[in-house]
XYZ file of C-alpha atoms in Angstrom:
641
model
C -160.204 104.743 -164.969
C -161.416 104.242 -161.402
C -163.428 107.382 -161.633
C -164.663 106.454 -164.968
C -166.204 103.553 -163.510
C -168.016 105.468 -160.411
C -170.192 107.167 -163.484
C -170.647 103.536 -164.978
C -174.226 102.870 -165.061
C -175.492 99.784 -163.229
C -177.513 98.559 -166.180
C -178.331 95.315 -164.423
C -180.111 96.466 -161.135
C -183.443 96.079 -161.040
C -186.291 98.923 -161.707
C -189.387 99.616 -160.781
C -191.687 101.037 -163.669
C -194.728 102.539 -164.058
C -196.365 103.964 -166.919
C -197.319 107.328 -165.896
C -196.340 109.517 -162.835
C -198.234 109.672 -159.591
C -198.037 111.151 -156.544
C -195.531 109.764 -154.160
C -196.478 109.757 -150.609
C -193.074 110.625 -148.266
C -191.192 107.486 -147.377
C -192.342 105.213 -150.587
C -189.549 104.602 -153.250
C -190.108 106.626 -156.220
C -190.967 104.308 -159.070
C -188.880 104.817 -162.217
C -190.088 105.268 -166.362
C -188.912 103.365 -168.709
C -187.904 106.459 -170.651
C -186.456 108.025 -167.888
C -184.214 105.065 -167.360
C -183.099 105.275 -170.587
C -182.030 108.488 -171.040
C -179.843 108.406 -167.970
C -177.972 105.606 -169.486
C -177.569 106.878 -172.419
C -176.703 110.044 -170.475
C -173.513 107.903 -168.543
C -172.558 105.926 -171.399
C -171.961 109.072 -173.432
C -170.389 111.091 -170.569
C -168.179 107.666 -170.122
C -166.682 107.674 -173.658
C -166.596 111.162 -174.109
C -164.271 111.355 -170.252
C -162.409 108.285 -171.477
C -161.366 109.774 -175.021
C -160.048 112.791 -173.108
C -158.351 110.543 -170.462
C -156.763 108.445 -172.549
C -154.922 111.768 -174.437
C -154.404 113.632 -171.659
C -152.638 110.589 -169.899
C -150.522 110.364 -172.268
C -149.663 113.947 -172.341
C -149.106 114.069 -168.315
C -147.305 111.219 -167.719
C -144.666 112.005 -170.647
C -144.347 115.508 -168.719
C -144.304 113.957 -165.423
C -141.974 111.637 -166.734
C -139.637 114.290 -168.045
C -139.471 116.172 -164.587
C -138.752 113.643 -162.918
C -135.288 112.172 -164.897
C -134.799 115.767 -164.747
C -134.400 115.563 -161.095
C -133.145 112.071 -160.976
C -130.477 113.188 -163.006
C -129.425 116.081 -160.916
C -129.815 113.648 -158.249
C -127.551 110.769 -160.207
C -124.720 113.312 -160.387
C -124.440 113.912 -157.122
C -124.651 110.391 -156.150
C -121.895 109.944 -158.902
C -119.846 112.337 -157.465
C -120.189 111.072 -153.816
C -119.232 107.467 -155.276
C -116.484 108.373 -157.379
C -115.237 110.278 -154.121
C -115.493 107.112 -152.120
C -114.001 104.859 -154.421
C -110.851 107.581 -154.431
C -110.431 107.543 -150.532
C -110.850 103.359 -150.286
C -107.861 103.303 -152.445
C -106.161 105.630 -150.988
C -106.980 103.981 -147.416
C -106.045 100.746 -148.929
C -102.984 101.850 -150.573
C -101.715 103.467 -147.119
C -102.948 99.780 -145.241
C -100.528 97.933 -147.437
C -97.619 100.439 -147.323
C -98.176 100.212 -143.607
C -98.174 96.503 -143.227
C -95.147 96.407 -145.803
C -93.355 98.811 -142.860
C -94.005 96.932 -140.651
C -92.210 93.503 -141.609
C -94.463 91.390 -138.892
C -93.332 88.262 -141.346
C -97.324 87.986 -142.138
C -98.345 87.645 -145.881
C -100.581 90.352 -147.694
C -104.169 88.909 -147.098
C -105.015 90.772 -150.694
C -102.129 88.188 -152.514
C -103.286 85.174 -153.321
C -100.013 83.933 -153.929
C -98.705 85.270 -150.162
C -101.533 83.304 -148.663
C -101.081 79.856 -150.035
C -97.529 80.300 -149.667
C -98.132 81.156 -145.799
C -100.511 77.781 -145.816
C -97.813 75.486 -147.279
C -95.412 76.299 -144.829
C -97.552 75.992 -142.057
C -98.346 72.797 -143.105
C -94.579 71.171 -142.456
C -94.738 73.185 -138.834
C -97.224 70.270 -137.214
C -94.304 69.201 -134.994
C -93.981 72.723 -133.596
C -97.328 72.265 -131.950
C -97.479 72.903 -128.496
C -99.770 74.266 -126.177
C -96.962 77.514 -125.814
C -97.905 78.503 -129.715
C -101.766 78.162 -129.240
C -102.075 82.222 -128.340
C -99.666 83.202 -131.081
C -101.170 81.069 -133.908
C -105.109 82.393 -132.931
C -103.651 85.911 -132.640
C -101.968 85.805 -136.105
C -104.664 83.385 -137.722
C -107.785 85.738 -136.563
C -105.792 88.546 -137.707
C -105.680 87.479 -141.361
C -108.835 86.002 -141.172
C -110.092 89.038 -140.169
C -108.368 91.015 -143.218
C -109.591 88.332 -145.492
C -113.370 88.933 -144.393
C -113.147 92.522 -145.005
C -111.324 92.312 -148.207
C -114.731 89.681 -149.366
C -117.477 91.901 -147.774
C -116.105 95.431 -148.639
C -113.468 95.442 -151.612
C -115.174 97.325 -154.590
C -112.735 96.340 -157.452
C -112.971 92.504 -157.051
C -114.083 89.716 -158.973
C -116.261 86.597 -158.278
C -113.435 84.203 -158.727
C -111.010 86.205 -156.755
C -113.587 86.463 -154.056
C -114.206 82.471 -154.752
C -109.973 81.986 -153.527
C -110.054 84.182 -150.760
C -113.210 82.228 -149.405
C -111.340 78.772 -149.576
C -108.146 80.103 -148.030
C -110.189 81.414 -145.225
C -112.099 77.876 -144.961
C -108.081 76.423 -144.756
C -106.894 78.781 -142.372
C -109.758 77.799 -140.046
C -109.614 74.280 -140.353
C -105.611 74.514 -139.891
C -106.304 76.347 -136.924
C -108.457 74.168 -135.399
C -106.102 70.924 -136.552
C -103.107 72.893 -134.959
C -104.914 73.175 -131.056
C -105.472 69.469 -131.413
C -102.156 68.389 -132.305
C -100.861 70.734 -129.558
C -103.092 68.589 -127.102
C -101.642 65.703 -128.744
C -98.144 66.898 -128.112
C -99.050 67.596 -124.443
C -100.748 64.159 -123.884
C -97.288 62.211 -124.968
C -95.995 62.980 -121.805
C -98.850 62.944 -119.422
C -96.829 62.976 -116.589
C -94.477 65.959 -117.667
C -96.684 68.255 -119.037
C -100.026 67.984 -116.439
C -100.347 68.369 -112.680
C -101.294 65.846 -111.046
C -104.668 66.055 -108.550
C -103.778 63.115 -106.888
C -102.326 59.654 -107.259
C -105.204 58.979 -109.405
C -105.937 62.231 -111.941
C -104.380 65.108 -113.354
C -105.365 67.926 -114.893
C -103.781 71.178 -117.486
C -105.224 74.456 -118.189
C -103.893 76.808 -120.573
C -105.434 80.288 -120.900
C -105.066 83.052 -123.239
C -107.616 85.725 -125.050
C -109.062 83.745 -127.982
C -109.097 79.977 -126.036
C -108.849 78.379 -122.857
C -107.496 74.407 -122.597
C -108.814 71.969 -119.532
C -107.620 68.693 -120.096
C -108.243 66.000 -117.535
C -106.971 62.410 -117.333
C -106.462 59.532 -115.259
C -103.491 58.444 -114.318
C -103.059 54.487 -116.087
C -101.258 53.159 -112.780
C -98.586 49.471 -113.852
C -100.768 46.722 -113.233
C -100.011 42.993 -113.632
C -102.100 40.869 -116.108
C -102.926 38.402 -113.321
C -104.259 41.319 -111.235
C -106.280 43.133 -114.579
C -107.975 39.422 -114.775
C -109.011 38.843 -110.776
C -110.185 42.927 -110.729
C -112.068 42.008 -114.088
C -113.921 38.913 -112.795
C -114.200 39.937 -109.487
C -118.060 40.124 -108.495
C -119.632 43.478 -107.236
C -119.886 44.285 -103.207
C -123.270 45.770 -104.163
C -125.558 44.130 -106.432
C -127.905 46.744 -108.406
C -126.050 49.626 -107.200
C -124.546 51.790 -110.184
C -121.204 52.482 -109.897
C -119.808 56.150 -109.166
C -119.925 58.537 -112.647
C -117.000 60.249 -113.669
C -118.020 64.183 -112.227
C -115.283 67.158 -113.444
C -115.287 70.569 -113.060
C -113.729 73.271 -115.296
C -113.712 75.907 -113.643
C -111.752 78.007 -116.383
C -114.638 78.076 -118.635
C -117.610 77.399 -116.324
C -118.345 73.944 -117.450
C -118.790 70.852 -114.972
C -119.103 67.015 -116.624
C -120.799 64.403 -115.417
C -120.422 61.332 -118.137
C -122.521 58.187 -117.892
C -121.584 55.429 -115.115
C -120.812 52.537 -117.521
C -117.880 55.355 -118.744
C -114.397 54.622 -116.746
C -112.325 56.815 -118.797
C -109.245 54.499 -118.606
C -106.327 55.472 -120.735
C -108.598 58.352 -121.797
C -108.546 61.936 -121.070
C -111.569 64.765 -121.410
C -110.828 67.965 -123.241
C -112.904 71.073 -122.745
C -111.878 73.890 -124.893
C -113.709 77.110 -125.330
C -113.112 79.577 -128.449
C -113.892 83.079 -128.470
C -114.810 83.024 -132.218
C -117.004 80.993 -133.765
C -115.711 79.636 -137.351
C -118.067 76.858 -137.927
C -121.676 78.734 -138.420
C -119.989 80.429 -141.813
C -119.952 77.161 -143.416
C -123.759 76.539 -142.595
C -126.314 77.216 -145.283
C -129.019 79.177 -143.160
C -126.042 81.783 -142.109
C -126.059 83.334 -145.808
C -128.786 85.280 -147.279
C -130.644 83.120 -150.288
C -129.662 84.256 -153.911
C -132.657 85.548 -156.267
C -132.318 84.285 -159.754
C -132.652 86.679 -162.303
C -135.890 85.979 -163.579
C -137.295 87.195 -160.307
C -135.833 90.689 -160.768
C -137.873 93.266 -162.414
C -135.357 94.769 -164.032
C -131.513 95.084 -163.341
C -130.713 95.182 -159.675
C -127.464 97.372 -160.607
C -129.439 99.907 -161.887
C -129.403 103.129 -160.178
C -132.932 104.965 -159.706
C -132.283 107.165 -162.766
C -131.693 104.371 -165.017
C -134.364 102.438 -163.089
C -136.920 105.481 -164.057
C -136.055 105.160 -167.791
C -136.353 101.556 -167.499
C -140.015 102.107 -165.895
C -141.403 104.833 -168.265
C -139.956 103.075 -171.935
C -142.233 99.933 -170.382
C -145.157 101.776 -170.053
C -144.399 103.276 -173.569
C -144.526 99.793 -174.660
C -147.815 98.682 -172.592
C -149.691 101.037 -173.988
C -148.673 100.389 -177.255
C -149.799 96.674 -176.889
C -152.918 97.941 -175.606
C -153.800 100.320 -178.327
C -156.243 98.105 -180.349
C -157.244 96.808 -177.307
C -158.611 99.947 -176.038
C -160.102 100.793 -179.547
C -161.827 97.395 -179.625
C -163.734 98.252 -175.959
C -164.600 102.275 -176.677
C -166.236 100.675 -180.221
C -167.989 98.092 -178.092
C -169.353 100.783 -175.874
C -170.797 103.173 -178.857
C -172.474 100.324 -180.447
C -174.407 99.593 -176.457
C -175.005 103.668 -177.064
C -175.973 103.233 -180.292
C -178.636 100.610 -179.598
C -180.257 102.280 -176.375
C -180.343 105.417 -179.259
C -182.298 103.734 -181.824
C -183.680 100.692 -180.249
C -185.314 98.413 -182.783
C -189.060 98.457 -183.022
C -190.613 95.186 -182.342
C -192.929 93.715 -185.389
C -197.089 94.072 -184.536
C -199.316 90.638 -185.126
C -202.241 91.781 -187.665
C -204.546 89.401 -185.707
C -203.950 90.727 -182.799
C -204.289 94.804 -184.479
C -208.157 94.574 -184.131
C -208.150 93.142 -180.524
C -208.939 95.766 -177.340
C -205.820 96.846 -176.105
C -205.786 95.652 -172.275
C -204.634 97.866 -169.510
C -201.120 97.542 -168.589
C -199.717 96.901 -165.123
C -196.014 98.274 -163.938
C -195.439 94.446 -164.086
C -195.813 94.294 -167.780
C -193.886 97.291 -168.197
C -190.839 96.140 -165.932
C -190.921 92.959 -168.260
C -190.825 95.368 -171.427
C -188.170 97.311 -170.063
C -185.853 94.381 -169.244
C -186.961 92.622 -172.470
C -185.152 95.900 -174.195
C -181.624 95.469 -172.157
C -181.652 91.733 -173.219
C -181.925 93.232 -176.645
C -178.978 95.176 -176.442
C -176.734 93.434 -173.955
C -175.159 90.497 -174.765
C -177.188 87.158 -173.385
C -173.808 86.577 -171.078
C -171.384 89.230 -169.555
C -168.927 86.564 -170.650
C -169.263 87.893 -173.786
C -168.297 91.487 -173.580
C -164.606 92.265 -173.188
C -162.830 92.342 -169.907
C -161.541 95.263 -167.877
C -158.497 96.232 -169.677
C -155.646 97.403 -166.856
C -153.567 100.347 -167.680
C -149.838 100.391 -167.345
C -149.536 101.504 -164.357
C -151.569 98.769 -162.510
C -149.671 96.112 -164.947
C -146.072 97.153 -163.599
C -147.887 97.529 -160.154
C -149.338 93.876 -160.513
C -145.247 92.942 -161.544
C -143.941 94.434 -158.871
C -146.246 92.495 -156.152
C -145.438 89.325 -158.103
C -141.956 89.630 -157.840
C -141.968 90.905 -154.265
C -144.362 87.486 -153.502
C -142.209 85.705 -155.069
C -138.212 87.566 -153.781
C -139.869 86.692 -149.974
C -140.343 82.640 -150.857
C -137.210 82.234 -152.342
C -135.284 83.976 -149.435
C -137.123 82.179 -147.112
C -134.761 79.957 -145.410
C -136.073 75.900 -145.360
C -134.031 74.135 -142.197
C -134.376 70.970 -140.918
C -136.943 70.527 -138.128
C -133.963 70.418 -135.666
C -131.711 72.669 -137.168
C -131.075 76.137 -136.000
C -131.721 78.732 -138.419
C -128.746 81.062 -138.369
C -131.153 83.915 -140.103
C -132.995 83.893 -137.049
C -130.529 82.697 -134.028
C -126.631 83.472 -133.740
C -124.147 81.497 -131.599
C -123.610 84.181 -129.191
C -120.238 83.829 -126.448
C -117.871 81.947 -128.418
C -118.384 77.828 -128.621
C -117.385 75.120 -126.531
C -116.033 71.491 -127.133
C -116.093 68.478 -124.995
C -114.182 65.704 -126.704
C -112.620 62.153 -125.138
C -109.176 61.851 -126.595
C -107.277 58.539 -126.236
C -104.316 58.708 -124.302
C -101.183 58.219 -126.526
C -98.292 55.526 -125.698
C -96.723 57.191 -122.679
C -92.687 57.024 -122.234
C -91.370 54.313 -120.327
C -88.367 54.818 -117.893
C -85.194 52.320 -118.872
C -82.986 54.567 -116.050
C -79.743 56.306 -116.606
C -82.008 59.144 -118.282
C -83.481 56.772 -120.746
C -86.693 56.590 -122.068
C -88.212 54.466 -124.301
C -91.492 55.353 -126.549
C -94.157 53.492 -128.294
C -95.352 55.871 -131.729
C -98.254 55.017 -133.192
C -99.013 56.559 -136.967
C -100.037 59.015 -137.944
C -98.556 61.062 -135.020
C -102.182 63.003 -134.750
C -104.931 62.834 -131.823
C -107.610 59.756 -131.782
C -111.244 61.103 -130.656
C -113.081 58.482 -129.100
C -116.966 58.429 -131.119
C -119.579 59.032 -128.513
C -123.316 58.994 -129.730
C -125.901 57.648 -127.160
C -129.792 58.356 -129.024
C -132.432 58.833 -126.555
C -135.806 57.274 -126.765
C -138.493 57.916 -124.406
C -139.901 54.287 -123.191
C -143.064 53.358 -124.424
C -145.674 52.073 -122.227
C -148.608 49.788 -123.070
C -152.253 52.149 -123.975
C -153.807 48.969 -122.942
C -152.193 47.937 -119.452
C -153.484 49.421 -116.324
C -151.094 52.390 -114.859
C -150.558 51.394 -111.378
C -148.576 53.000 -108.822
C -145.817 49.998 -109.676
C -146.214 50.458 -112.934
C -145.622 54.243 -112.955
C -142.871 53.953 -110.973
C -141.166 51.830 -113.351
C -141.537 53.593 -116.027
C -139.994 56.445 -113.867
C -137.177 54.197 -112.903
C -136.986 53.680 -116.723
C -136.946 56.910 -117.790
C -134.124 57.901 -115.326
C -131.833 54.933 -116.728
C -132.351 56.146 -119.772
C -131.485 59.782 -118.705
C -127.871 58.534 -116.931
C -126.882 57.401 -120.551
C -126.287 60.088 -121.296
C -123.693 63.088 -120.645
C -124.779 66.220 -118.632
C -123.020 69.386 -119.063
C -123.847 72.289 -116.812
C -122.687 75.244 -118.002
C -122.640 79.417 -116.847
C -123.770 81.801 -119.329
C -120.728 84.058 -120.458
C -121.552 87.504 -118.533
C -120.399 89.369 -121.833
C -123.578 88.615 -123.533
C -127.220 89.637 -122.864
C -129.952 87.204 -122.552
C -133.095 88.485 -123.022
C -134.544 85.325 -123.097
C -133.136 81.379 -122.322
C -130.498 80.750 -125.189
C -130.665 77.665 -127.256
C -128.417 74.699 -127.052
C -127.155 73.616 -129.967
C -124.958 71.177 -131.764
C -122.531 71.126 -134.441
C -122.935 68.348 -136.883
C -120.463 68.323 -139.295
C -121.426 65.961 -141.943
C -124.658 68.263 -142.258
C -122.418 71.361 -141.923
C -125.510 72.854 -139.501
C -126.503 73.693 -135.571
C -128.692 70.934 -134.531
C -130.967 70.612 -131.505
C -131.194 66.954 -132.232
C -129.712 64.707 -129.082
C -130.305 67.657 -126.451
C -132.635 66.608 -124.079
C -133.763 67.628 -120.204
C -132.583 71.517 -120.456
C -133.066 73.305 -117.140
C -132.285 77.191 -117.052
C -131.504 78.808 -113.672
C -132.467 82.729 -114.419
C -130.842 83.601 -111.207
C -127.818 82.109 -110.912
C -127.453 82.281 -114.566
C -126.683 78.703 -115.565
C -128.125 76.333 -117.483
C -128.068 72.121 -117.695
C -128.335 69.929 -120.259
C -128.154 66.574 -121.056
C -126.502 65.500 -124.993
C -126.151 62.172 -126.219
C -123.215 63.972 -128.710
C -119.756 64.589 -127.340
C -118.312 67.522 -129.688
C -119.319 70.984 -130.309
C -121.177 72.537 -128.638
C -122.665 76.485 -128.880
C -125.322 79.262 -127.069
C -128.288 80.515 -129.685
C -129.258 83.908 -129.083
C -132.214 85.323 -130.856
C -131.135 87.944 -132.907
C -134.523 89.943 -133.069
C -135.269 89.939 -129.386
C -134.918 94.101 -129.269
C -137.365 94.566 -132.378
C -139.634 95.966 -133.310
C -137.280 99.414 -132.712
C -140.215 102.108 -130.766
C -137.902 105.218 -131.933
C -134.848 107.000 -133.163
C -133.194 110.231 -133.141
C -130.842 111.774 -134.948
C -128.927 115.380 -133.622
C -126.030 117.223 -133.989
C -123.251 116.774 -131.267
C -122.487 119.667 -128.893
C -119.348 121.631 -130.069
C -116.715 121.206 -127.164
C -113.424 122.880 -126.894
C -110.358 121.128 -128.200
C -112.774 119.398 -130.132
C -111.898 119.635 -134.038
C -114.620 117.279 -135.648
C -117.946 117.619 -134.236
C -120.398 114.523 -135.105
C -123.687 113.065 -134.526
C -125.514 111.663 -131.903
C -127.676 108.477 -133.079
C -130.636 107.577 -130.090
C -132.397 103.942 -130.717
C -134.875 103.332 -128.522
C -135.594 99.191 -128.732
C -138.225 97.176 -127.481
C -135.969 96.430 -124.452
C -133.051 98.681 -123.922
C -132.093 102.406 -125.256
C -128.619 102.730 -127.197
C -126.744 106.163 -128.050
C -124.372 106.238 -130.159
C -121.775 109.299 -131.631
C -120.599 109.136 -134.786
C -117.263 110.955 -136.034
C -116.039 110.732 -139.735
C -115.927 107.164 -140.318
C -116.296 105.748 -136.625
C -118.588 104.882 -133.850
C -118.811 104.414 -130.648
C -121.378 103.396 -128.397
C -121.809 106.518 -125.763
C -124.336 105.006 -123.104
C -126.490 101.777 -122.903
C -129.665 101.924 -120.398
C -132.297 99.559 -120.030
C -130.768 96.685 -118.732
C -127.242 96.388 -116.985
C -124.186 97.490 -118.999
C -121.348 95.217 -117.408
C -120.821 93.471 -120.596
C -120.377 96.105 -122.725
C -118.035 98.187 -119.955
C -115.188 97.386 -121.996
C -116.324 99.093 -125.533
C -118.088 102.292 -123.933
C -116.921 105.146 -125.111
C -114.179 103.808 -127.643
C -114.492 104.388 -131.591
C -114.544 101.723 -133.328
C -115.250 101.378 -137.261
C -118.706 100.316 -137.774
C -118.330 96.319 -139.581
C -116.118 95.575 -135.717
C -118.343 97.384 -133.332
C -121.072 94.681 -134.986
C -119.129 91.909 -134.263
């Protein structure tokens, strides 16, 4: 149709007429007769109906051949596919079938992540185990916990014969086992904190301190030691006036040098019968409850057609809708081809105008190409309609219809997945908390024992028998000053002073970046807020990022935790790839093949054997942190994480 309209005549641009032909010097536009005009568009118009008859049949005829070639191939194609799946489906149940045997073998005393019924058994009895919380079970209860959890994710993510409501159950008993892991480290810190001096070393007469390392977490605890003090004493050290007027007292400065983290809380903060946990987790089980970290849902009414369908079945789908467009469009089309031969048919036999009798006997004057350029455009307002609005519009064939549906739905697929945040909150589409998180809580120090002698002691329980976090939330505001008042030196240094006062309020963490990630770029510091269930930057104020020594320093008016945002699209766009054959080695049985990205930053090769990976050389940028995983095959979902 688009070549159809290249012949269209223009039957609205203006011409030039004359009556009779003259000589045309070079270089002057050749004036145009009216007859001459005429018979060029009646010339088009009948090439144009005559082409479009014989479009519109042999369309039909090519795209009903086109469209029988190609399910033809499809369904070659399909079979293959279906053969390929059917394969797959075979060996996953197989592969899962040998996993369970294995695992029943093996009689570790762990449930079957794939029974529902093993799992919630597993979390009742767990549940009457809270007095077996110590800080000795922590690496045993994150090994066994991360274990499951990590069965449970691929069981969601990968299991082909599963339905929504079992994939519902396994979702919640993942959300328990996280939450009961997290409840079990702080009732082990609990435990340990009953007996303050038992359990933790003391730094001096004043302090003491506990670490307790292992893969998945490291423990520091610090607290001061609450010292027996008289009443009459507390009230004399209470009343008693400072030595130094308008001095601040000393802040409360710790160092953990187990996870890289020093402390420095705010001065009016004395910490008594208190003690400051910092605890940092390899994994990260709080972004998966967060409503960025999931991909949106399309409703169905956004889908073209059915998403499950395969691209043979899509094909069919595609051609039995053009069928039915063109049906629709049938009178349509007959309506505009009858419209055009009755245009033809007037330019054919245009009307002939009616002659005055009293003007008959007059002298006929000599006409001017201005009379006959208004006698020639007289005769098109004859035949054309007095308004284009009139005639009927461009009729779109099916292919430009399901075209035009297809960019719709595309428009409208990229607003609904766009992900709407908060103007604070981290959007986990775009970032990822990257080197595990970190918390910094103040836990009050429980009754401790009391010595009665003769190996006696005697101990104060308060219910429940559970930690008490101390609520710490400081906002920052910046201090206003007055638009009106005159900035002098005195006045600017106030509001410095000001500024800085408002600044000490608040807690600042200074922190090392974990050398097992890369950062391309500064990472962001966020918070979790769990009434919100999201990573906030709200509260983090006066960041400072040393490149070189590769810390970075922050001040939070939230105790809690606390996490590193990478962004995740730092190496895009990706310049190249490369895909080869490996080089056949002896004592080598499977040969695979060797996958080259080349990234906007670094260059990764990996080799890839049956159905695992492993990451053969990294260049670009320095490798330490991925030392570990060179060279070892992993399957592909872990080598991700």
């Amino acid at each position: 149709m688009a070549a159809l309209a290249d012949h269209e005549p223009d039957i609205h641009k203006p011409w030039k007429i004359l009556p009779t032909e003259k000589k045309i010097e070079p270089g002057v536009e050749v004036p145009i007769r009216i007859e001459d005009v005429r018979d060029k568009i009646i010339k088009d118009l009948q090439d144009n109906i005559r082409v479009e008859q014989q479009y519109e049949k042999e369309r039909k005829e090519f795209e009903a051949e086109e469209a029988k070639n190609r399910q033809k191939q499809l369904e070659q194609t399909h079979a293959i596919l279906s053969q390929n799946w059917t394969a797959y489906i075979k060996n996953m149940l197989k592969l899962e079938e040998e996993e369970n045997w294995i695992r029943y073998m093996t009689c570790d005393g762990l449930p079957n992540p794939g029974l529902l019924s093993d799992m919630n058994t597993f979390l009742f009895l767990w549940s009457l185990e809270d007095e077996l919380a110590t800080m000795d079970t922590i690496e045993e209860k994150c090994r066994v916990i991360i274990h499951l959890l990590n069965k449970l994710d691929k069981i969601i993510r990968f299991s082909t014969l599963i339905t929504k409501e079992y994939v519902t159950e396994c979702e919640t008993i993942a959300a328990q086992l996280r939450l009961k892991l997290q409840r079990w480290i702080d009732l082990a810190c609990y435990h340990m904190l009953r007996n303050i001096e038992t359990n933790m070393i003391r730094e001096n007469t004043k302090t003491t301190r506990y670490v307790r390392t292992t893969n998945k977490a490291i423990c520091c605890v610090w607290a001061p030691i609450t010292l027996p003090i008289g009443m009459k004493r507390q009230v004399m050290e209470r009343d008693r006036p400072s030595l130094f007027p308008g001095v601040p007292e000393k802040c409360i400065e710790i160092e953990f040098k187990e996870i890289k983290l020093r402390i420095k809380m705010p001065s009016d903060m004395d910490c008594h019968c208190m003690a400051i946990r910092g605890l940092w987790l390899a994994y990260d089980h709080y972004s998966i409850g967060s409503n960025s970290y999931w991909m949106s849902k399309l409703p169905e009414i956004v889908d073209l057609w059915n998403p499950t369908l395969g691209l043979f079945e899509y094909s069919i789908k595609e051609y039995d809708e053009k069928i039915r467009i063109g049906e629709e469009q049938a009178e349509g089309r007959r309506l505009r081809l009858e419209e055009k031969k009755a245009i033809l048919e007037k330019l054919e036999y245009p009307s002939v105008p009616r002659i005055d009798k009293r003007k008959r006997a007059r002298k006929p004057k000599k006409s001017s190409p201005k009379d006959h350029q208004t006698e020639f455009e007289s005769m098109l307002t004859s035949i054309l309609p007095s308004k284009l609005s009139e005639l009927l519009p461009y009729l779109p064939t099916p292919n430009e219809i399901i075209l035009e549906k297809e960019e719709k739905a595309m428009s409208e697929s990229k607003k609904l997945l766009f992900t709407r945040c908060e103007k604070t909150e981290v959007n986990l589409r775009k970032y990822r908390i990257l080197g595990g998180i970190f918390r910094v809580d103040i836990l009050y120090q429980p009754p401790q024992p009391k010595d009665l002698g003769k190996d006696t002691y005697l101990t104060t329980l308060e219910l429940p028998k559970e930690p008490k976090f101390m609520s710490f939330y400081k906002p920052y505001e910046t201090p206003q000053s007055d638009p009106d008042s005159e900035r002098t030196p005195e006045i600017i240094e106030a509001e410095m002073k000001a500024l800085e006062e408002a600044m000490d309020a608040l807690v600042l963490l200074t922190l090392k970046l974990p050398d097992s990630i890369f950062w391309f770029e500064p990472p962001v510091i966020a918070h979790w807020l769990p009434e919100k269930r999201i990573w906030s930057t709200k509260d983090i104020h006066d960041i400072k990022y040393n490149e070189e020594k590769q810390t970075i320093a922050f001040r939070t008016g939230r105790l809690g935790i606390h996490g590193l945002a990478g962004y995740k699209y730092a190496n895009l766009p990706f310049q190249s790839w490369e895909l080869k054959p490996e080089k056949k080695k002896s004592g080598c049985v499977h040969i695979g093949v060797i996958l080259t990205i080349t990234a906007a930053m670094v260059q990764a090769e990996f080799l890839i054997r049956e159905d695992q990976v492993c990451l053969k050389s990294f260049t670009g940028i320095t490798s330490t942190p991925l030392e570990k995983i060179l060279g070892e095959y992993f399957e592909l979902e872990y080598l991700i994480e």
